[in-house]
mmCIF file of C-alpha atoms in Angstrom:
data_model
loop_
_atom_site.group_PDB
_atom_site.id
_atom_site.type_symbol
_atom_site.label_atom_id
_atom_site.label_comp_id
_atom_site.label_asym_id
_atom_site.label_seq_id
_atom_site.Cartn_x
_atom_site.Cartn_y
_atom_site.Cartn_z
ATOM 1 C CA THR A 1 0.000 0.000 0.000
ATOM 2 C CA PHE A 2 1.258 3.490 -0.836
ATOM 3 C CA HIS A 3 0.337 6.746 0.836
ATOM 4 C CA CYS A 4 0.776 10.204 -0.660
ATOM 5 C CA ILE A 5 1.889 13.119 1.536
ATOM 6 C CA LYS A 6 1.470 16.642 0.183
ATOM 7 C CA TYR A 7 3.341 19.469 1.921
ATOM 8 C CA ASP A 8 2.349 23.129 1.666
ATOM 9 C CA PHE A 9 5.998 24.119 2.184
ATOM 10 C CA LEU A 10 9.283 22.278 2.791
ATOM 11 C CA PRO A 11 11.845 24.435 4.600
ATOM 12 C CA ASP A 12 15.515 24.223 3.639
ATOM 13 C CA ARG A 13 16.481 23.402 7.215
ATOM 14 C CA ILE A 14 15.215 19.791 7.005
ATOM 15 C CA ASP A 15 18.064 17.314 7.441
ATOM 16 C CA HIS A 16 17.753 15.122 4.334
ATOM 17 C CA THR A 17 20.220 12.544 5.643
ATOM 18 C CA ARG A 18 18.076 11.404 8.598
ATOM 19 C CA VAL A 19 14.648 9.782 8.802
ATOM 20 C CA GLY A 20 11.611 11.556 10.241
ATOM 21 C CA GLN A 21 8.666 10.388 12.314
ATOM 22 C CA TYR A 22 5.066 10.018 11.122
ATOM 23 C CA SER A 23 2.226 9.701 13.666
ATOM 24 C CA ALA A 24 -1.488 9.319 12.957
ATOM 25 C CA SER A 25 -4.466 9.392 15.315
ATOM 26 C CA ASP A 26 -7.774 7.531 15.095
ATOM 27 C CA GLN A 27 -9.400 10.819 13.973
ATOM 28 C CA ASN A 28 -7.222 10.934 10.790
ATOM 29 C CA GLU A 29 -5.012 13.672 12.249
ATOM 30 C CA VAL A 30 -1.352 13.410 11.259
ATOM 31 C CA THR A 31 1.895 14.862 12.604
ATOM 32 C CA ILE A 32 5.281 14.619 10.903
ATOM 33 C CA GLU A 33 8.615 15.614 12.439
ATOM 34 C CA TYR A 34 11.996 15.902 10.734
ATOM 35 C CA HIS A 35 15.401 16.575 12.201
ATOM 36 C CA ASN A 36 16.762 20.075 11.712
ATOM 37 C CA SER A 37 19.973 20.408 9.687
ATOM 38 C CA LYS A 38 21.366 22.788 12.318
ATOM 39 C CA PRO A 39 22.752 21.074 15.431
ATOM 40 C CA ASP A 40 20.749 21.621 18.627
ATOM 41 C CA ALA A 41 17.918 23.310 16.712
ATOM 42 C CA GLU A 42 14.260 22.410 17.122
ATOM 43 C CA THR A 43 12.676 19.843 14.856
ATOM 44 C CA VAL A 44 10.743 20.759 11.719
ATOM 45 C CA PHE A 45 7.095 20.001 12.452
ATOM 46 C CA PHE A 46 4.076 19.447 10.153
ATOM 47 C CA SER A 47 0.443 18.681 10.958
ATOM 48 C CA GLY A 48 -2.612 17.863 8.888
ATOM 49 C CA THR A 49 -5.198 15.262 8.017
ATOM 50 C CA THR A 50 -5.398 12.146 5.908
ATOM 51 C CA LYS A 51 -8.267 10.879 3.803
ATOM 52 C CA PRO A 52 -8.788 7.695 1.803
ATOM 53 C CA ILE A 53 -8.677 7.819 -1.977
ATOM 54 C CA LYS A 54 -11.346 5.995 -3.954
ATOM 55 C CA ARG A 55 -9.930 2.630 -4.909
ATOM 56 C CA GLY A 56 -8.390 2.544 -8.346
ATOM 57 C CA ILE A 57 -8.479 6.323 -8.864
ATOM 58 C CA GLU A 58 -4.862 7.203 -7.933
ATOM 59 C CA CYS A 59 -1.932 5.072 -9.038
ATOM 60 C CA LEU A 60 1.860 5.224 -9.258
ATOM 61 C CA LEU A 61 3.976 3.941 -12.087
ATOM 62 C CA ILE A 62 7.261 2.762 -10.588
ATOM 63 C CA PHE A 63 10.304 1.762 -12.611
ATOM 64 C CA ASP A 64 12.567 -0.889 -11.070
ATOM 65 C CA GLN A 65 16.082 -0.314 -12.412
ATOM 66 C CA GLU A 66 17.333 -3.746 -11.402
ATOM 67 C CA SER A 67 14.651 -5.715 -13.255
ATOM 68 C CA GLU A 68 14.104 -2.957 -15.856
ATOM 69 C CA ARG A 69 10.337 -3.317 -15.439
ATOM 70 C CA PHE A 70 7.483 -0.996 -14.585
ATOM 71 C CA LYS A 71 5.057 -1.694 -11.759
ATOM 72 C CA LEU A 72 1.657 -0.041 -11.253
ATOM 73 C CA GLU A 73 0.762 0.551 -7.579
ATOM 74 C CA ILE A 74 -2.448 1.879 -6.023
ATOM 75 C CA VAL A 75 -2.289 4.876 -3.670
ATOM 76 C CA SER A 76 -4.623 4.191 -0.745
ATOM 77 C CA ASP A 77 -4.811 7.629 0.895
ATOM 78 C CA GLN A 78 -3.604 11.210 0.712
ATOM 79 C CA THR A 79 -2.303 13.282 3.591
ATOM 80 C CA ASN A 80 -2.196 17.086 3.384
ATOM 81 C CA VAL A 81 0.109 18.740 5.926
ATOM 82 C CA ARG A 82 1.086 22.312 6.833
ATOM 83 C CA HIS A 83 4.408 23.471 8.164
ATOM 84 C CA GLU A 84 3.947 24.523 11.784
ATOM 85 C CA ARG A 85 6.029 27.435 13.005
ATOM 86 C CA PRO A 86 8.052 26.797 16.149
ATOM 87 C CA ASN A 87 6.513 27.683 19.470
ATOM 88 C CA PRO A 88 8.420 28.971 22.509
ATOM 89 C CA ALA A 89 8.721 25.469 23.942
ATOM 90 C CA LYS A 90 11.325 23.946 21.633
ATOM 91 C CA ARG A 91 10.324 20.678 20.038
ATOM 92 C CA ARG A 92 12.872 17.897 20.081
ATOM 93 C CA PHE A 93 12.844 14.696 18.091
ATOM 94 C CA PHE A 94 11.846 11.749 20.271
ATOM 95 C CA PRO A 95 11.438 8.719 18.015
ATOM 96 C CA ASN A 96 8.586 6.331 18.649
ATOM 97 C CA PRO A 97 9.737 2.804 17.694
ATOM 98 C CA ASN A 98 6.231 1.924 16.444
ATOM 99 C CA SER A 99 5.882 4.884 14.044
ATOM 100 C CA PRO A 100 6.640 4.572 10.308
ATOM 101 C CA ARG A 101 9.848 6.286 9.234
ATOM 102 C CA LEU A 102 9.973 8.886 6.470
ATOM 103 C CA MET A 103 12.977 9.967 4.465
ATOM 104 C CA PRO A 104 12.654 13.612 3.394
ATOM 105 C CA GLN A 105 12.713 14.364 -0.284
ATOM 106 C CA ALA A 106 16.058 15.222 -1.751
ATOM 107 C CA PRO A 107 16.173 18.938 -2.658
ATOM 108 C CA ALA A 108 16.581 18.065 -6.350
ATOM 109 C CA PHE A 109 13.068 16.576 -6.392
ATOM 110 C CA ARG A 110 11.240 19.564 -4.940
ATOM 111 C CA SER A 111 8.463 21.137 -6.933
ATOM 112 C CA SER A 112 5.919 23.873 -6.400
ATOM 113 C CA SER A 113 3.714 21.240 -4.789
ATOM 114 C CA PRO A 114 6.026 19.063 -2.678
ATOM 115 C CA MET A 115 4.811 15.518 -2.235
ATOM 116 C CA GLU A 116 6.231 12.414 -0.671
ATOM 117 C CA LEU A 117 5.267 8.787 -0.947
ATOM 118 C CA MET A 118 5.405 6.276 1.847
ATOM 119 C CA GLU A 119 5.024 2.517 1.540
ATOM 120 C CA THR A 120 3.536 0.563 4.431
#
């Protein structure tokens, strides 16, 4: 299953070499945290909601370089998140071992509508 995450804005201070944390509640509320590229700086925080996509409507075409084949995958839901500005109480990254891990997009793949895909 694939999930699509759409960001309203991806700040340059995200550390692209480290994984982030994705947490979802029973009410379809989502939070995402990434490490900051500056040492001892607060984490980069996003919040939003997720909603299911009608089955068969959204798909991904993935090319496997090793087998040189294409694979069509269904996207099960879409998450829209907003960048949250830091509050006075600094946020720190405390990983939850049960949460899925996200790798931030490489800067070369940014677009006017940043998106990320996560496989579960």
